CSV table of C-alpha atoms in Angstrom, one decimal:
chain,number,residue,atom,x,y,z
A,1,UNK,CA,-7.6,-33.0,-53.5
A,2,UNK,CA,-5.8,-36.2,-52.4
A,3,UNK,CA,-5.8,-39.6,-53.9
A,4,UNK,CA,-6.8,-42.5,-51.6
A,5,UNK,CA,-7.4,-46.2,-52.1
A,6,UNK,CA,-10.8,-47.7,-52.0
A,7,UNK,CA,-11.3,-49.9,-49.0
A,8,UNK,CA,-13.3,-52.4,-51.0
A,9,UNK,CA,-11.5,-52.8,-54.3
A,10,UNK,CA,-8.2,-51.0,-53.8
A,11,UNK,CA,-8.6,-48.7,-56.8
A,12,UNK,CA,-7.1,-45.2,-56.5
A,13,UNK,CA,-9.8,-42.5,-56.3
A,14,UNK,CA,-10.2,-38.9,-55.3
A,15,UNK,CA,-11.0,-38.2,-51.6
A,16,UNK,CA,-13.7,-35.8,-52.8
A,17,UNK,CA,-15.7,-38.6,-54.5
A,18,UNK,CA,-18.9,-39.7,-52.8
A,19,UNK,CA,-18.4,-43.4,-53.9
A,20,UNK,CA,-15.8,-45.5,-55.6
A,21,UNK,CA,-16.4,-45.4,-59.5
A,22,UNK,CA,-15.0,-49.0,-59.7
A,23,UNK,CA,-17.1,-50.8,-57.1
A,24,UNK,CA,-19.6,-48.2,-55.9
A,25,UNK,CA,-18.6,-48.5,-52.3
A,26,UNK,CA,-19.3,-45.3,-50.2
A,27,UNK,CA,-16.2,-43.5,-48.9
A,28,UNK,CA,-16.1,-42.6,-45.2
A,29,UNK,CA,-17.0,-39.1,-44.4
A,30,UNK,CA,-14.3,-36.7,-43.1
A,31,UNK,CA,-14.6,-35.6,-39.4
A,32,UNK,CA,-14.5,-31.9,-39.1
A,33,UNK,CA,-11.9,-30.3,-36.8
A,34,UNK,CA,-14.7,-28.7,-34.7
A,35,UNK,CA,-16.1,-32.2,-33.9
A,36,UNK,CA,-12.6,-33.3,-32.8
A,37,UNK,CA,-12.3,-30.2,-30.6
A,38,UNK,CA,-15.7,-30.8,-28.9
A,39,UNK,CA,-14.8,-34.5,-28.4
A,40,UNK,CA,-11.4,-33.5,-26.8
A,41,UNK,CA,-13.1,-31.1,-24.4
A,42,UNK,CA,-15.8,-33.6,-23.4
A,43,UNK,CA,-13.1,-36.2,-22.9
A,44,UNK,CA,-11.1,-34.0,-20.6
A,45,UNK,CA,-14.2,-33.1,-18.6
A,46,UNK,CA,-14.9,-36.8,-18.1
A,47,UNK,CA,-11.4,-37.6,-17.1
A,48,UNK,CA,-11.4,-34.6,-14.6
A,49,UNK,CA,-14.7,-35.7,-13.1
A,50,UNK,CA,-13.4,-39.3,-12.7
A,51,UNK,CA,-10.1,-38.3,-11.1
A,52,UNK,CA,-11.5,-35.6,-8.8
A,53,UNK,CA,-11.6,-36.7,-5.2
A,54,UNK,CA,-14.3,-35.2,-3.0
A,55,UNK,CA,-13.4,-34.5,0.6
A,56,UNK,CA,-16.6,-34.8,2.7
A,57,UNK,CA,-15.2,-32.6,5.5
A,58,UNK,CA,-14.1,-29.9,3.1
A,59,UNK,CA,-17.4,-29.9,1.3
A,60,UNK,CA,-19.4,-29.6,4.5
A,61,UNK,CA,-17.4,-26.7,5.8
A,62,UNK,CA,-18.0,-23.3,4.2
A,63,UNK,CA,-15.0,-21.4,2.8
A,64,UNK,CA,-14.5,-19.0,5.6
A,65,UNK,CA,-11.0,-17.4,6.1
A,66,UNK,CA,-9.1,-18.5,9.1
A,67,UNK,CA,-8.5,-15.7,11.6
A,68,UNK,CA,-4.8,-14.9,11.9
A,69,UNK,CA,-3.0,-16.6,14.8
A,70,UNK,CA,-1.7,-14.7,17.8
A,71,UNK,CA,1.9,-14.8,16.7
A,72,UNK,CA,1.0,-13.3,13.3
A,73,UNK,CA,-0.9,-10.5,14.9
A,74,UNK,CA,2.1,-9.7,17.2
A,75,UNK,CA,4.5,-9.6,14.3
A,76,UNK,CA,2.2,-7.5,12.2
A,77,UNK,CA,1.9,-4.9,15.0
A,78,UNK,CA,5.7,-4.9,15.6
A,79,UNK,CA,6.4,-4.3,11.9
A,80,UNK,CA,3.7,-1.7,11.6
A,81,UNK,CA,5.0,0.3,14.5
A,82,UNK,CA,8.6,-0.1,13.3
A,83,UNK,CA,7.7,1.2,9.9
A,84,UNK,CA,5.9,4.2,11.4
A,85,UNK,CA,9.0,5.1,13.5
A,86,UNK,CA,11.2,4.7,10.4
A,87,UNK,CA,9.0,7.1,8.4
A,88,UNK,CA,9.3,9.7,11.2
A,89,UNK,CA,13.2,9.6,11.2
A,90,UNK,CA,15.4,12.3,9.7
A,91,UNK,CA,18.0,9.6,8.9
A,92,UNK,CA,16.1,6.3,8.7
A,93,UNK,CA,19.4,4.4,8.0
A,94,UNK,CA,20.7,5.4,11.5
A,95,UNK,CA,17.7,3.8,13.3
A,96,UNK,CA,18.3,0.7,15.4
A,97,UNK,CA,15.8,-1.0,17.6
A,98,UNK,CA,17.0,-2.0,21.0
A,99,UNK,CA,13.7,-3.6,22.0
A,100,UNK,CA,10.3,-4.3,20.4
A,101,UNK,CA,7.8,-6.0,22.7
A,102,UNK,CA,4.2,-7.0,22.1
A,103,UNK,CA,1.8,-8.4,24.6
A,104,UNK,CA,-0.2,-11.6,24.2
A,105,UNK,CA,-3.3,-10.0,22.7
A,106,UNK,CA,-1.4,-7.7,20.4
A,107,UNK,CA,-3.1,-4.7,21.9
A,108,UNK,CA,0.2,-3.2,23.3
A,109,UNK,CA,3.5,-2.7,21.5
A,110,UNK,CA,6.5,-1.1,23.1
A,111,UNK,CA,9.5,0.2,21.1
A,112,UNK,CA,12.9,1.4,22.4
A,113,UNK,CA,15.2,2.7,19.7
A,114,UNK,CA,18.3,4.8,18.9
A,115,UNK,CA,18.8,7.1,15.9
A,116,UNK,CA,20.7,10.2,14.9
A,117,UNK,CA,19.2,13.5,15.9
A,118,UNK,CA,19.4,16.8,14.0
A,119,UNK,CA,22.9,17.5,15.2
A,120,UNK,CA,24.3,14.1,14.1
A,121,UNK,CA,24.4,12.7,17.7
A,122,UNK,CA,22.7,9.5,18.7
A,123,UNK,CA,19.5,9.9,20.7
A,124,UNK,CA,17.3,7.3,22.5
A,125,UNK,CA,13.6,7.1,21.9
A,126,UNK,CA,10.6,5.2,23.2
A,127,UNK,CA,7.2,4.7,21.7
A,128,UNK,CA,4.1,2.9,23.0
A,129,UNK,CA,1.1,1.8,20.9
A,130,UNK,CA,-2.0,0.9,22.9
A,131,UNK,CA,-5.1,-0.2,21.0
A,132,UNK,CA,-3.7,1.4,17.8
A,133,UNK,CA,-3.1,4.7,19.6
A,134,UNK,CA,0.5,6.0,19.6
A,135,UNK,CA,2.0,7.5,22.8
A,136,UNK,CA,5.5,9.0,23.0
A,137,UNK,CA,5.7,10.1,26.7
A,138,UNK,CA,8.1,8.0,28.9
A,139,UNK,CA,5.4,7.6,31.6
A,140,UNK,CA,3.1,5.9,29.1
A,141,UNK,CA,5.9,3.4,28.3
A,142,UNK,CA,6.4,2.8,32.0
A,143,UNK,CA,2.7,2.3,32.5
A,144,UNK,CA,1.9,-0.1,29.6
A,145,UNK,CA,5.2,-1.8,28.8
A,146,UNK,CA,5.3,-4.2,31.7
A,147,UNK,CA,6.3,-7.9,31.4
A,148,UNK,CA,5.5,-10.3,30.0
A,149,UNK,CA,6.1,-9.0,26.5
A,150,UNK,CA,7.1,-11.1,23.5
A,151,UNK,CA,10.3,-9.9,22.0
A,152,UNK,CA,9.9,-9.1,18.3
A,153,UNK,CA,13.0,-6.9,18.0
A,154,UNK,CA,14.0,-8.8,14.9
A,155,UNK,CA,10.7,-7.8,13.1
A,156,UNK,CA,11.8,-4.2,13.1
A,157,UNK,CA,15.0,-4.7,11.3
């Protein structure tokens, strides 16, 4: 219970009283916290609606994901192939890529690399990926890995 002053006569009265005992003026009713919370939420929604800008082009276009660009597809294929080669190595830390090339359509990827063999010596290797099919024979590399290829050697390291 708190003591407040009457707005009409200035006499001190309890805030729980319905009216002032001196002048009979009604005391203002207290606003409950729930009412304040509802008013705050409604106010924020009004402000958000007023400040929101609609883009007619954006609203007319459905939210369809953009297809990845050609360069992103090439890099993804180069990294995927390099990771597969790395997994197959006895000593993945010894692996160095001499060349990683990918064609325009990202359907062919060619890899030339060096790594340690089982005896500790360095060995050369070549791998070709054509339409997601892996080929390790040198003649496949010679057949499919013809210029122009985009150099993505940096994607393998």
